[in-house]
Amino acid sequence: MRKHLSSWASWGPLVAWLVFAMAAVGAAPIAVVSFGVALAVICAVHHAEIIAHKLGEPFGTLVLALAVTMIEVGLILALMTAAADGAASLARDTVFAAVMIILNGIIGVCLLIGGLFHREQSFQQSGVSAALATICALTVLSLVLPNFTVSEPGPVYSNGQLAFVAIVSLVLYLTFVMVQTVRHREYFLPPASETQDCEDTLDPPSNRTTAISAVLLLAALGAVVLLAKELSKPLDDMVLSMGAPQAVVGVMIAVLVLLPESVAAVRAALRDRIQTSLNLALGSALATIGLTIPAVAALSLFAGLPIALGLGSKGIVLLGLTLLVTTLSLGNGRTTVLQGVVHLVIFGVYLFTTIVP
């Protein structure tokens, strides 16, 4: 039995792009735009699962993480060049929001759901530990160290420092991808004792089906990002009417952009595939930092745009707590409900202190 394309998933990205065209000329209400986002997200997850089934772990999850992150980087660069105010801190706020959403929100939900439905879930600790070590290095070098350098005043790097950190970030990410996909691929595969569900008994999709799904995946992800951008102004107005800080808008947009990976990770946890969930979540966090920082650094150096990467004291505390708890909760190769609740509590604190700083 083969895994075929669903008709709704084939037409879904086109419908989402039509919704975007309507929104671009002001002919689509917020409810229609929200429907377009939801449809695009569901289609993206469907096509990502087809590609993952064809390529196998961890290549399938890597494809989704890279596709979402590269489109997210394009959106950040476009917003930075167009923003009159706040462009200097836009990349920092977006990357920080994505890291907190992934490490606390997505992982927390996956661990909680997995614990509720399957009690304990197991994963390859060697691969997760490698990913967490890389994430710790990338986040501290990108978001914390700028506060303590003295070449430039404020939470910024000098041009030379920025170029060096951008190169180091890219080298770290590419090295991790090489280890994940070639050198030590077995570290990121599900444990041998883990039972496989009926999906593994399906024949892999054909090359033609996989190619079509790859194109439709990019189309769906592009629609998600562009529709999220269309929602930014209404969300901005709503946040202002509530009297909440401007940073809340960035969190909302990050949530929309990360929806495809979030849905795919949660579905994997429901099927007792916590290894796939963690590959998606940690891979997304790595791609977000490892690709976004070099991209915005290059834009800053060549276009002369200011960029402030250093977090404030509150952000550093929450980031440090997140990295510590994530390392501890994923440190023994097994997860329970407790770890999920702890991550979600930290995520709730992050959201609350963003709204009420």
XYZ file of C-alpha atoms in Angstrom:
357
model
C 0.000 0.000 0.000
C 1.422 3.352 -0.999
C 1.108 6.732 0.685
C -0.688 8.928 -1.862
C -1.316 12.644 -2.065
C -4.690 13.711 -0.733
C -6.748 15.862 -3.086
C -7.431 18.491 -0.426
C -3.698 18.751 0.344
C -2.959 19.261 -3.363
C -5.443 22.120 -3.716
C -4.913 23.563 -0.242
C -1.760 25.621 -0.986
C -3.435 27.148 -4.058
C -6.447 28.155 -1.960
C -4.103 29.673 0.634
C -2.333 31.712 -2.040
C -5.708 32.914 -3.357
C -6.555 34.041 0.178
C -3.243 35.908 0.285
C -4.022 37.603 -3.049
C -7.394 38.686 -1.661
C -5.761 39.947 1.533
C -3.143 41.892 -0.425
C -5.883 43.965 -2.084
C -7.884 44.272 1.115
C -10.689 41.931 0.065
C -10.236 39.258 2.736
C -11.507 39.687 6.317
C -9.450 38.461 9.263
C -11.510 35.271 9.573
C -10.715 34.316 5.962
C -7.008 35.061 6.419
C -6.966 32.932 9.585
C -8.644 30.108 7.657
C -5.957 30.402 4.969
C -3.211 30.113 7.585
C -4.815 27.032 9.160
C -5.303 25.349 5.764
C -1.717 26.063 4.706
C -0.375 24.676 7.987
C -2.352 21.419 7.660
C -1.218 20.991 4.053
C 2.409 21.687 4.954
C 2.352 19.013 7.643
C 0.770 16.504 5.236
C 3.404 17.033 2.541
C 6.241 17.081 5.078
C 5.121 13.679 6.347
C 5.121 12.294 2.792
C 8.685 13.546 2.261
C 9.749 12.230 5.671
C 8.303 8.804 4.854
C 10.274 8.753 1.602
C 13.582 9.986 3.021
C 13.376 8.412 6.470
C 14.710 9.843 9.711
C 16.291 12.264 10.289
C 16.206 13.644 6.721
C 12.442 14.188 6.689
C 12.396 16.338 9.799
C 15.445 18.231 8.552
C 13.628 19.123 5.315
C 10.699 20.673 7.204
C 12.958 22.533 9.645
C 15.115 23.987 6.863
C 12.147 24.942 4.686
C 10.365 26.794 7.486
C 13.533 28.497 8.715
C 14.695 29.704 5.309
C 11.304 31.261 4.616
C 11.307 32.732 8.125
C 14.729 34.254 7.467
C 13.410 35.837 4.270
C 10.490 37.329 6.201
C 12.788 38.734 8.900
C 15.100 40.309 6.327
C 12.128 41.854 4.504
C 10.716 43.287 7.722
C 14.124 44.620 8.782
C 14.626 46.494 5.537
C 11.071 47.888 5.628
C 10.799 48.737 9.325
C 11.270 52.355 10.226
C 11.470 51.732 13.969
C 12.557 48.700 15.908
C 14.548 47.148 13.045
C 17.697 46.932 15.177
C 16.109 44.564 17.698
C 13.733 42.729 15.335
C 16.067 39.793 14.640
C 16.927 39.390 18.331
C 13.294 39.457 19.432
C 12.242 37.026 16.701
C 15.037 34.532 17.373
C 14.465 34.688 21.135
C 10.716 34.188 20.707
C 11.305 31.222 18.392
C 13.754 29.597 20.825
C 11.377 29.998 23.778
C 8.392 28.729 21.766
C 10.325 25.686 20.529
C 12.215 24.668 23.676
C 9.370 25.349 26.103
C 6.116 25.456 24.134
C 6.527 22.760 21.478
C 8.687 20.412 23.552
C 6.459 20.964 26.588
C 3.284 20.060 24.697
C 4.932 17.008 23.102
C 6.233 15.698 26.429
C 2.902 16.325 28.142
C 0.838 14.626 25.424
C 3.303 11.757 25.160
C 3.227 11.251 28.912
C -0.555 11.348 29.113
C -1.101 8.849 26.301
C 2.004 6.651 26.585
C 3.243 7.181 30.195
C 6.971 7.078 29.358
C 8.608 7.714 25.995
C 12.192 6.933 25.048
C 14.633 8.609 22.675
C 18.297 8.538 21.701
C 20.009 10.659 24.329
C 23.243 10.925 22.320
C 21.575 12.826 19.482
C 19.519 15.064 21.765
C 22.591 15.885 23.876
C 24.534 16.849 20.742
C 21.706 19.143 19.619
C 21.379 20.764 23.064
C 25.132 21.404 23.297
C 25.023 23.160 19.928
C 21.927 25.163 20.892
C 23.583 26.318 24.132
C 26.666 27.524 22.272
C 24.664 29.288 19.550
C 22.237 31.057 21.890
C 24.890 32.300 24.319
C 27.215 33.518 21.550
C 24.366 35.237 19.687
C 22.054 36.569 22.404
C 24.096 36.875 25.619
C 27.762 37.595 24.820
C 27.041 40.935 23.019
C 26.109 42.420 26.420
C 29.614 41.792 27.746
C 31.893 42.832 24.870
C 33.455 46.302 25.122
C 34.382 47.172 21.536
C 30.983 48.831 21.059
C 28.672 50.331 23.707
C 25.378 48.584 24.346
C 24.176 45.078 23.476
C 25.838 45.101 20.047
C 28.836 43.559 18.361
C 31.416 45.508 16.392
C 31.507 44.735 12.676
C 34.427 42.357 13.094
C 32.832 40.589 16.035
C 29.510 40.318 14.195
C 31.169 38.780 11.153
C 33.106 36.316 13.334
C 30.004 35.213 15.279
C 28.052 34.837 12.018
C 30.733 32.536 10.582
C 30.985 30.549 13.816
C 27.179 30.128 13.948
C 27.059 28.859 10.384
C 29.979 26.483 10.959
C 28.332 25.068 14.090
C 25.024 24.516 12.332
C 26.547 22.915 9.231
C 28.677 20.646 11.418
C 25.578 19.544 13.305
C 23.722 18.805 10.059
C 26.685 16.740 8.847
C 26.711 14.759 12.093
C 22.925 14.318 12.009
C 22.649 13.133 8.426
C 25.991 11.462 7.640
C 28.565 10.931 10.357
C 26.346 9.771 13.243
C 22.893 9.423 11.756
C 22.113 6.559 14.138
C 22.123 9.009 17.065
C 18.912 10.583 15.738
C 16.949 7.435 14.925
C 14.234 6.058 17.240
C 15.456 3.500 19.803
C 15.534 -0.046 18.443
C 13.075 -1.182 21.100
C 10.465 1.356 20.111
C 7.422 -0.213 18.487
C 6.539 0.924 15.021
C 3.027 1.847 14.015
C 1.203 0.832 10.877
C 2.576 3.786 8.914
C 5.935 2.054 8.699
C 4.274 -0.856 6.857
C 3.255 1.412 3.995
C 5.344 1.433 0.856
C 7.369 4.634 0.394
C 5.776 7.184 -1.949
C 7.028 7.308 -5.521
C 9.647 9.793 -6.675
C 6.951 11.713 -8.571
C 4.731 11.964 -5.495
C 7.670 13.062 -3.375
C 8.668 15.750 -5.888
C 5.108 17.098 -6.046
C 4.921 17.138 -2.242
C 8.213 19.048 -2.055
C 6.865 21.778 -4.345
C 3.529 21.914 -2.518
C 5.355 22.010 0.849
C 7.285 25.121 -0.195
C 4.089 26.671 -1.541
C 2.235 25.972 1.701
C 5.066 27.303 3.881
C 5.323 30.432 1.743
C 1.597 31.007 2.160
C 1.897 30.591 5.947
C 4.610 33.240 6.205
C 2.949 35.722 3.850
C -0.458 35.327 5.478
C 1.194 35.724 8.869
C 2.630 38.997 7.593
C -0.869 40.067 6.495
C -2.115 39.295 10.001
C 0.640 41.379 11.614
C -1.154 44.719 11.172
C -4.496 43.542 12.664
C -2.591 41.841 15.455
C -0.600 45.025 15.998
C -3.816 47.040 16.292
C -5.287 44.482 18.691
C -2.184 44.551 20.893
C -2.180 48.356 20.962
C -5.869 48.424 21.892
C -5.092 46.053 24.775
C -2.216 48.228 25.927
C 0.246 45.326 25.678
C 3.948 45.770 24.728
C 4.943 45.715 21.066
C 6.964 42.541 21.628
C 3.694 40.588 21.843
C 3.223 41.001 18.086
C 6.556 39.313 17.428
C 5.553 36.386 19.618
C 2.241 35.996 17.741
C 3.945 36.060 14.349
C 6.563 33.539 15.536
C 3.767 31.229 16.684
C 2.119 31.422 13.253
C 5.370 30.768 11.395
C 6.203 27.770 13.622
C 2.740 26.218 13.348
C 3.663 23.607 10.676
C 6.517 22.215 12.773
C 4.413 22.420 15.932
C 1.564 20.386 14.460
C 3.955 17.796 12.992
C 5.803 17.436 16.310
C 2.596 17.020 18.328
C 1.230 14.426 15.889
C 4.478 12.464 16.193
C 4.211 12.541 20.003
C 0.644 11.236 19.805
C 1.926 8.273 17.736
C 4.566 7.540 20.407
C 7.365 8.937 18.238
C 9.021 11.347 20.654
C 12.315 10.990 18.776
C 10.711 12.550 15.690
C 9.172 15.294 17.832
C 12.533 16.152 19.376
C 14.296 16.014 15.999
C 11.775 18.532 14.682
C 11.886 20.834 17.696
C 15.632 20.890 18.328
C 16.395 20.965 14.597
C 14.121 23.984 14.200
C 15.792 25.799 17.086
C 19.225 25.118 15.611
C 18.197 26.218 12.124
C 16.522 29.360 13.485
C 19.720 30.527 15.185
C 22.308 28.997 12.885
C 20.786 30.458 9.713
C 19.080 33.634 10.932
C 22.072 35.162 12.717
C 24.447 34.856 9.702
C 21.727 36.212 7.380
C 20.910 39.286 9.466
C 24.607 39.843 10.174
C 25.321 39.904 6.439
C 22.444 42.347 5.899
C 23.724 44.552 8.705
C 27.295 44.579 7.380
C 26.474 45.132 3.698
C 23.424 47.403 4.036
C 24.612 49.314 7.066
C 21.533 48.496 9.152
C 22.014 48.567 12.927
C 21.479 45.289 14.767
C 21.241 44.749 18.525
C 21.530 41.090 19.497
C 22.021 41.187 23.274
C 19.043 40.295 25.454
C 18.002 42.248 28.515
C 18.482 40.861 32.011
C 14.997 39.288 32.077
C 15.594 37.569 28.750
C 18.979 36.232 29.876
C 17.439 34.749 33.036
C 14.627 33.049 31.100
C 17.005 31.788 28.417
C 19.410 30.403 31.019
C 16.564 28.695 32.884
C 15.248 27.227 29.624
C 18.625 25.800 28.596
C 19.225 24.357 32.075
C 15.797 22.739 32.374
C 15.879 21.391 28.805
C 19.278 19.803 29.418
C 18.062 18.210 32.649
C 14.655 17.057 31.407
C 16.158 15.427 28.303
C 19.176 14.056 30.117
C 18.228 10.420 30.711
C 16.644 9.282 27.450
C 13.106 9.006 28.869
C 10.311 11.517 29.368
C 7.213 11.748 31.551
C 4.349 14.167 32.157
C 6.390 16.089 34.738
C 8.975 17.363 32.252
C 6.206 18.569 29.954
C 4.484 20.494 32.743
C 7.768 22.138 33.808
C 8.484 23.330 30.258
C 4.947 24.649 29.830
C 5.146 26.546 33.143
C 8.340 28.269 31.962
C 6.642 29.039 28.652
C 3.676 30.520 30.528
C 6.042 32.691 32.574
C 7.736 33.868 29.360
C 4.397 34.821 27.788
C 3.144 36.511 30.967
C 6.305 38.564 31.473
C 6.228 39.555 27.795
C 2.705 40.935 28.217
C 3.337 42.284 31.747
C 7.060 43.148 31.746
